[in-house]
mmCIF file of C-alpha atoms in Angstrom:
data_model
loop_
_atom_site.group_PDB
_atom_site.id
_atom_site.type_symbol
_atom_site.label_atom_id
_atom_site.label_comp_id
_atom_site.label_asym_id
_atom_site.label_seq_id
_atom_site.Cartn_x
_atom_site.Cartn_y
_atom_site.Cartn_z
ATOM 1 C CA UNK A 74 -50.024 -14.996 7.067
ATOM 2 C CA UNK A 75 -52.634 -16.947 5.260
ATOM 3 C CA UNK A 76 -50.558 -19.921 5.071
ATOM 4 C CA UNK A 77 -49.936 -19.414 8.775
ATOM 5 C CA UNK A 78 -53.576 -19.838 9.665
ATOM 6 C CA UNK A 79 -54.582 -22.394 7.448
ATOM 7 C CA UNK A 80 -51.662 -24.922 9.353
ATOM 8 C CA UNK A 81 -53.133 -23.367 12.834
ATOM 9 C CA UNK A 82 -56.916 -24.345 12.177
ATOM 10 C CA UNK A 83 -55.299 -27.576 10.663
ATOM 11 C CA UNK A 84 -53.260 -28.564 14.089
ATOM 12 C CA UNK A 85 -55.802 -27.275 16.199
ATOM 13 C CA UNK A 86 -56.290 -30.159 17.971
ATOM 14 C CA UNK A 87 -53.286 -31.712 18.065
ATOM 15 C CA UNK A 88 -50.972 -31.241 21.368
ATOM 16 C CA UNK A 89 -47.481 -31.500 20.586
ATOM 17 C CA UNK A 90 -46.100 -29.383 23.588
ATOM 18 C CA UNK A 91 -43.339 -26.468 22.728
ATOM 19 C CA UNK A 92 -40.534 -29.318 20.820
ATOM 20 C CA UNK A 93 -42.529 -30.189 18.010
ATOM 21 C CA UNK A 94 -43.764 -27.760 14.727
ATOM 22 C CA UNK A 95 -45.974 -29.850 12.404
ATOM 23 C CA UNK A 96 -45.664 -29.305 8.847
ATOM 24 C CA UNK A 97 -48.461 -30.598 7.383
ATOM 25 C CA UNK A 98 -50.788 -33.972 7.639
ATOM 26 C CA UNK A 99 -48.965 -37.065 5.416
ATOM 27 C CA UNK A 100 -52.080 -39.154 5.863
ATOM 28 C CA UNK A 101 -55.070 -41.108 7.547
ATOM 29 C CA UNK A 102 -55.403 -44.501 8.646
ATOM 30 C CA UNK A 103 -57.720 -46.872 10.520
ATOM 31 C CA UNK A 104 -56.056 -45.614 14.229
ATOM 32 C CA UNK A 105 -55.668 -41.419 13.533
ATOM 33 C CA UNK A 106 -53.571 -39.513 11.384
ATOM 34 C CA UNK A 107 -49.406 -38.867 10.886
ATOM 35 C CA UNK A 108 -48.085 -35.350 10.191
ATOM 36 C CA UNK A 109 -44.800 -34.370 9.267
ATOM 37 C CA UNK A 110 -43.388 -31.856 12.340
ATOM 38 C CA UNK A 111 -39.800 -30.331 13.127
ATOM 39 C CA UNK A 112 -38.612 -30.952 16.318
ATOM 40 C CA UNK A 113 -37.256 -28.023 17.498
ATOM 41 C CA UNK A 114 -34.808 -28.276 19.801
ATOM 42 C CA UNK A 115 -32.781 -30.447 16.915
ATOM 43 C CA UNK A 116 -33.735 -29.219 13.672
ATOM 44 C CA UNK A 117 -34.859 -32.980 12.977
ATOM 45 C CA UNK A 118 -37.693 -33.739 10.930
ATOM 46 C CA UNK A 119 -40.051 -36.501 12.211
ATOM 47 C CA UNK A 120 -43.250 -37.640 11.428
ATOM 48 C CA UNK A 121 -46.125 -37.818 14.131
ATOM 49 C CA UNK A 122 -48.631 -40.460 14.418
ATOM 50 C CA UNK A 123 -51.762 -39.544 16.600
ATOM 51 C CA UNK A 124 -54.504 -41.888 17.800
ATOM 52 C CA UNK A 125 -57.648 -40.757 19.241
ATOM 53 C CA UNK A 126 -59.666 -42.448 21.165
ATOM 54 C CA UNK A 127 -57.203 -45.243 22.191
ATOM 55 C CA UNK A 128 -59.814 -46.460 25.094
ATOM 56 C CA UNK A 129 -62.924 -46.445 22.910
ATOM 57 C CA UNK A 130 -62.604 -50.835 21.671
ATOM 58 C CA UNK A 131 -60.484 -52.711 24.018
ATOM 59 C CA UNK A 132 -58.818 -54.833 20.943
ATOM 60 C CA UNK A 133 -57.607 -51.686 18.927
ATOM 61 C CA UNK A 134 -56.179 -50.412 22.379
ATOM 62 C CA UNK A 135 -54.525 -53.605 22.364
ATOM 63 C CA UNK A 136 -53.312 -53.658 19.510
ATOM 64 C CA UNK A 137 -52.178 -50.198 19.552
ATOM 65 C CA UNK A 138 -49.942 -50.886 23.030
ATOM 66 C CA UNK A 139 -48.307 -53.422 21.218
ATOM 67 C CA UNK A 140 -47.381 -52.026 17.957
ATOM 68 C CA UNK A 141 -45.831 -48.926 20.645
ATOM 69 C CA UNK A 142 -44.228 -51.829 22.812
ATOM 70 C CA UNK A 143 -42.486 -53.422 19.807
ATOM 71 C CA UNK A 144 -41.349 -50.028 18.453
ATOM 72 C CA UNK A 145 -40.047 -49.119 21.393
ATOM 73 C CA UNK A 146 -38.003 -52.478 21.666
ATOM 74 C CA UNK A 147 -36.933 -53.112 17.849
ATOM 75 C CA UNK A 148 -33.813 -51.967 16.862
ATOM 76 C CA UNK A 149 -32.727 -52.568 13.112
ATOM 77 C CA UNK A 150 -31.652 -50.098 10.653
ATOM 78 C CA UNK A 151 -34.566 -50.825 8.473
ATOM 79 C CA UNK A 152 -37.322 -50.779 10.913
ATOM 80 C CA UNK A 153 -39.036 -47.287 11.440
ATOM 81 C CA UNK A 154 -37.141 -45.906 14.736
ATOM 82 C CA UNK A 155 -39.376 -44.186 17.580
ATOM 83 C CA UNK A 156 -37.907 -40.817 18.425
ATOM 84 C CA UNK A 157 -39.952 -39.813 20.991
ATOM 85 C CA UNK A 158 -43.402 -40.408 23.045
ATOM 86 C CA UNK A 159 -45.167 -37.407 23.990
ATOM 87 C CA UNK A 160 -46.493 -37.759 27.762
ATOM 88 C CA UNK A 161 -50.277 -36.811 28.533
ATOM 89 C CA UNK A 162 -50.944 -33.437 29.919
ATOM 90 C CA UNK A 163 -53.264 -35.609 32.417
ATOM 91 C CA UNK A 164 -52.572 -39.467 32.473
ATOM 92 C CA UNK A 165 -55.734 -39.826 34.198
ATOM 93 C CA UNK A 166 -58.046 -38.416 31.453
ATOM 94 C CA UNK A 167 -56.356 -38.809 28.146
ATOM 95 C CA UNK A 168 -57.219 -40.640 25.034
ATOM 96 C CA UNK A 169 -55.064 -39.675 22.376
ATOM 97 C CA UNK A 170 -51.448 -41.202 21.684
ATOM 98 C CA UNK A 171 -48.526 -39.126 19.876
ATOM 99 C CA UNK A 172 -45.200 -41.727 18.620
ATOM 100 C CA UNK A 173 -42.923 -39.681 17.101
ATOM 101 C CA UNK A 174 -40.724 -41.539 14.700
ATOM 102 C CA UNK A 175 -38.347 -40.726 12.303
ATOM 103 C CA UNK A 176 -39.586 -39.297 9.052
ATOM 104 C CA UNK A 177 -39.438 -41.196 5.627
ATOM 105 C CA UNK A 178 -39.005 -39.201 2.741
ATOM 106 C CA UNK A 179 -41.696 -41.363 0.991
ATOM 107 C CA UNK A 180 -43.253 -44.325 0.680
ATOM 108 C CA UNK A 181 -43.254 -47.168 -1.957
ATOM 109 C CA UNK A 182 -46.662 -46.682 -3.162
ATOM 110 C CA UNK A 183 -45.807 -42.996 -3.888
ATOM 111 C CA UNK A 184 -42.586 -44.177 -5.811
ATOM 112 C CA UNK A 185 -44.257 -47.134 -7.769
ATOM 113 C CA UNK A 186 -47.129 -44.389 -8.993
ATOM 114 C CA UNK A 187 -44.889 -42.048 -9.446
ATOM 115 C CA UNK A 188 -42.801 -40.824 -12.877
ATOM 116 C CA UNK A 189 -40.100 -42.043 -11.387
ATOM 117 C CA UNK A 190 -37.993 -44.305 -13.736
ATOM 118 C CA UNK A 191 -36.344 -47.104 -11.066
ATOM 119 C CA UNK A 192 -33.041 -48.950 -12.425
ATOM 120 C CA UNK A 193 -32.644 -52.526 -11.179
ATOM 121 C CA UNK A 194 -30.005 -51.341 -8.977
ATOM 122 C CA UNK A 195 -32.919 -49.342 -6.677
ATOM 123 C CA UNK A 196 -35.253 -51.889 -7.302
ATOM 124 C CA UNK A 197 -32.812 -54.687 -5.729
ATOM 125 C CA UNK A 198 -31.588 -52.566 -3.195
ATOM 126 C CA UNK A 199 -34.962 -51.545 -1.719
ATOM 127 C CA UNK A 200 -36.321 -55.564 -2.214
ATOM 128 C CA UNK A 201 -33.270 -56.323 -0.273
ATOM 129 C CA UNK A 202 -33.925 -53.717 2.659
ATOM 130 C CA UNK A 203 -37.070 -54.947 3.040
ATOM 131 C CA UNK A 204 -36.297 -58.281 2.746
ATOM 132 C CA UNK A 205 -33.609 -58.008 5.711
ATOM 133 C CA UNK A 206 -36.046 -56.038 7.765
ATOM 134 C CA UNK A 207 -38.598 -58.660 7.425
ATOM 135 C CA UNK A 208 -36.135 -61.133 8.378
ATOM 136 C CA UNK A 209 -35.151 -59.205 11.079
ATOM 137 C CA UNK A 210 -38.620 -58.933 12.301
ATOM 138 C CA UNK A 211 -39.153 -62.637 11.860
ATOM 139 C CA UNK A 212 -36.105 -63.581 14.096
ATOM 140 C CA UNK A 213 -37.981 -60.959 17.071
ATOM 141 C CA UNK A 214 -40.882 -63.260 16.415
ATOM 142 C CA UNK A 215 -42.538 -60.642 15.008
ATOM 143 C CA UNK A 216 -45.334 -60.794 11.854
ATOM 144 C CA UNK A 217 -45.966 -57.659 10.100
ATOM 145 C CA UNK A 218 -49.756 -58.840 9.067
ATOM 146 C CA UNK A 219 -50.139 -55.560 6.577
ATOM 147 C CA UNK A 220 -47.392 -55.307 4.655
ATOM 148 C CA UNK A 221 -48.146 -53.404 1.440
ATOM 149 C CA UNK A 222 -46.389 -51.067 -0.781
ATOM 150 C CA UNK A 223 -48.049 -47.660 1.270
ATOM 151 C CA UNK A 224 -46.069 -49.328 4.778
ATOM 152 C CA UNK A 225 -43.003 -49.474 3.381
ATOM 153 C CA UNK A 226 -41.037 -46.149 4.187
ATOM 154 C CA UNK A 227 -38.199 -45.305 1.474
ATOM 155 C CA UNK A 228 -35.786 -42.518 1.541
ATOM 156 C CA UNK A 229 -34.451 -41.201 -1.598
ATOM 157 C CA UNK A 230 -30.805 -43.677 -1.607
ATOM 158 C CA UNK A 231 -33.689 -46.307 -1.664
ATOM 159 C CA UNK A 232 -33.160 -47.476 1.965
ATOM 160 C CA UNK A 233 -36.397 -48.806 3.997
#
């Protein structure tokens, strides 16, 4: 029960509709927060990025339309996948965005400060992931511009 109510006051303000059980908050960036959720209807774990305020600075709106434009469009196995886009409750008053994406078991931040031993094999497979990703992002005409070891998603079989 206690852990119950510590996830409800955490959530509070977060509006995921009835499909979507968040776990617990992964992190905090510049445009909101990301939470790890179920989605119930599938069983599937995702991750959930909210933004607040998406209206507040017309550049950072801008910027946040495209980064959801070119998920929506990119398709490459090593590119984080959108899952799902949860609609307003009212379009004409909102200010907070929800992408629901696929959920990484990790990221390469976590791995490189972790205990975790890596053998060459890992090392080269995740350099090469992220390597073909890039490239694939490159051809789309597409520049990351903050690419860092805490962006890079892994999974445990070291795929991006």
């Amino acid at each position: 029960m206690q852990n119950r109510k510590k996830i409800g006051n955490q959530f509070f303000d977060w509006d995921l509709g009835n499909d979507y059980e968040p776990i617990k908050i992964l992190g905090r960036g510049s445009y909101g927060q990301v939470c790890s959720a179920i989605h119930k209807p599938s069983g599937i774990k995702v991750a959930i990025k909210k933004m607040d305020g998406v209206f507040e600075d017309e550049i950072d709106c801008k910027r946040i339309l495209r980064e959801v434009d070119l998920l929506r469009k990119l398709e490459h196995p090593y590119v984080i996948e959108v899952f799902d886009m949860l609609e307003p409750k009212n379009p004409d008053t909102f200010d907070t965005v929800y992408i629901v994406l696929r959920l990484a078991e990790s990221d390469l931040k976590k791995v490189i400060k972790s205990a975790i031993h890596l053998q060459i094999k890992h090392i080269s497979t995740v350099v090469y992931n992220l390597l073909c990703a890039l490239k694939y992002l490159h051809s789309a005409d597409v520049i990351h511009r903050d690419l860092k070891p805490a962006n890079v998603l892994i999974n445990e079989d070291c795929s991006v």
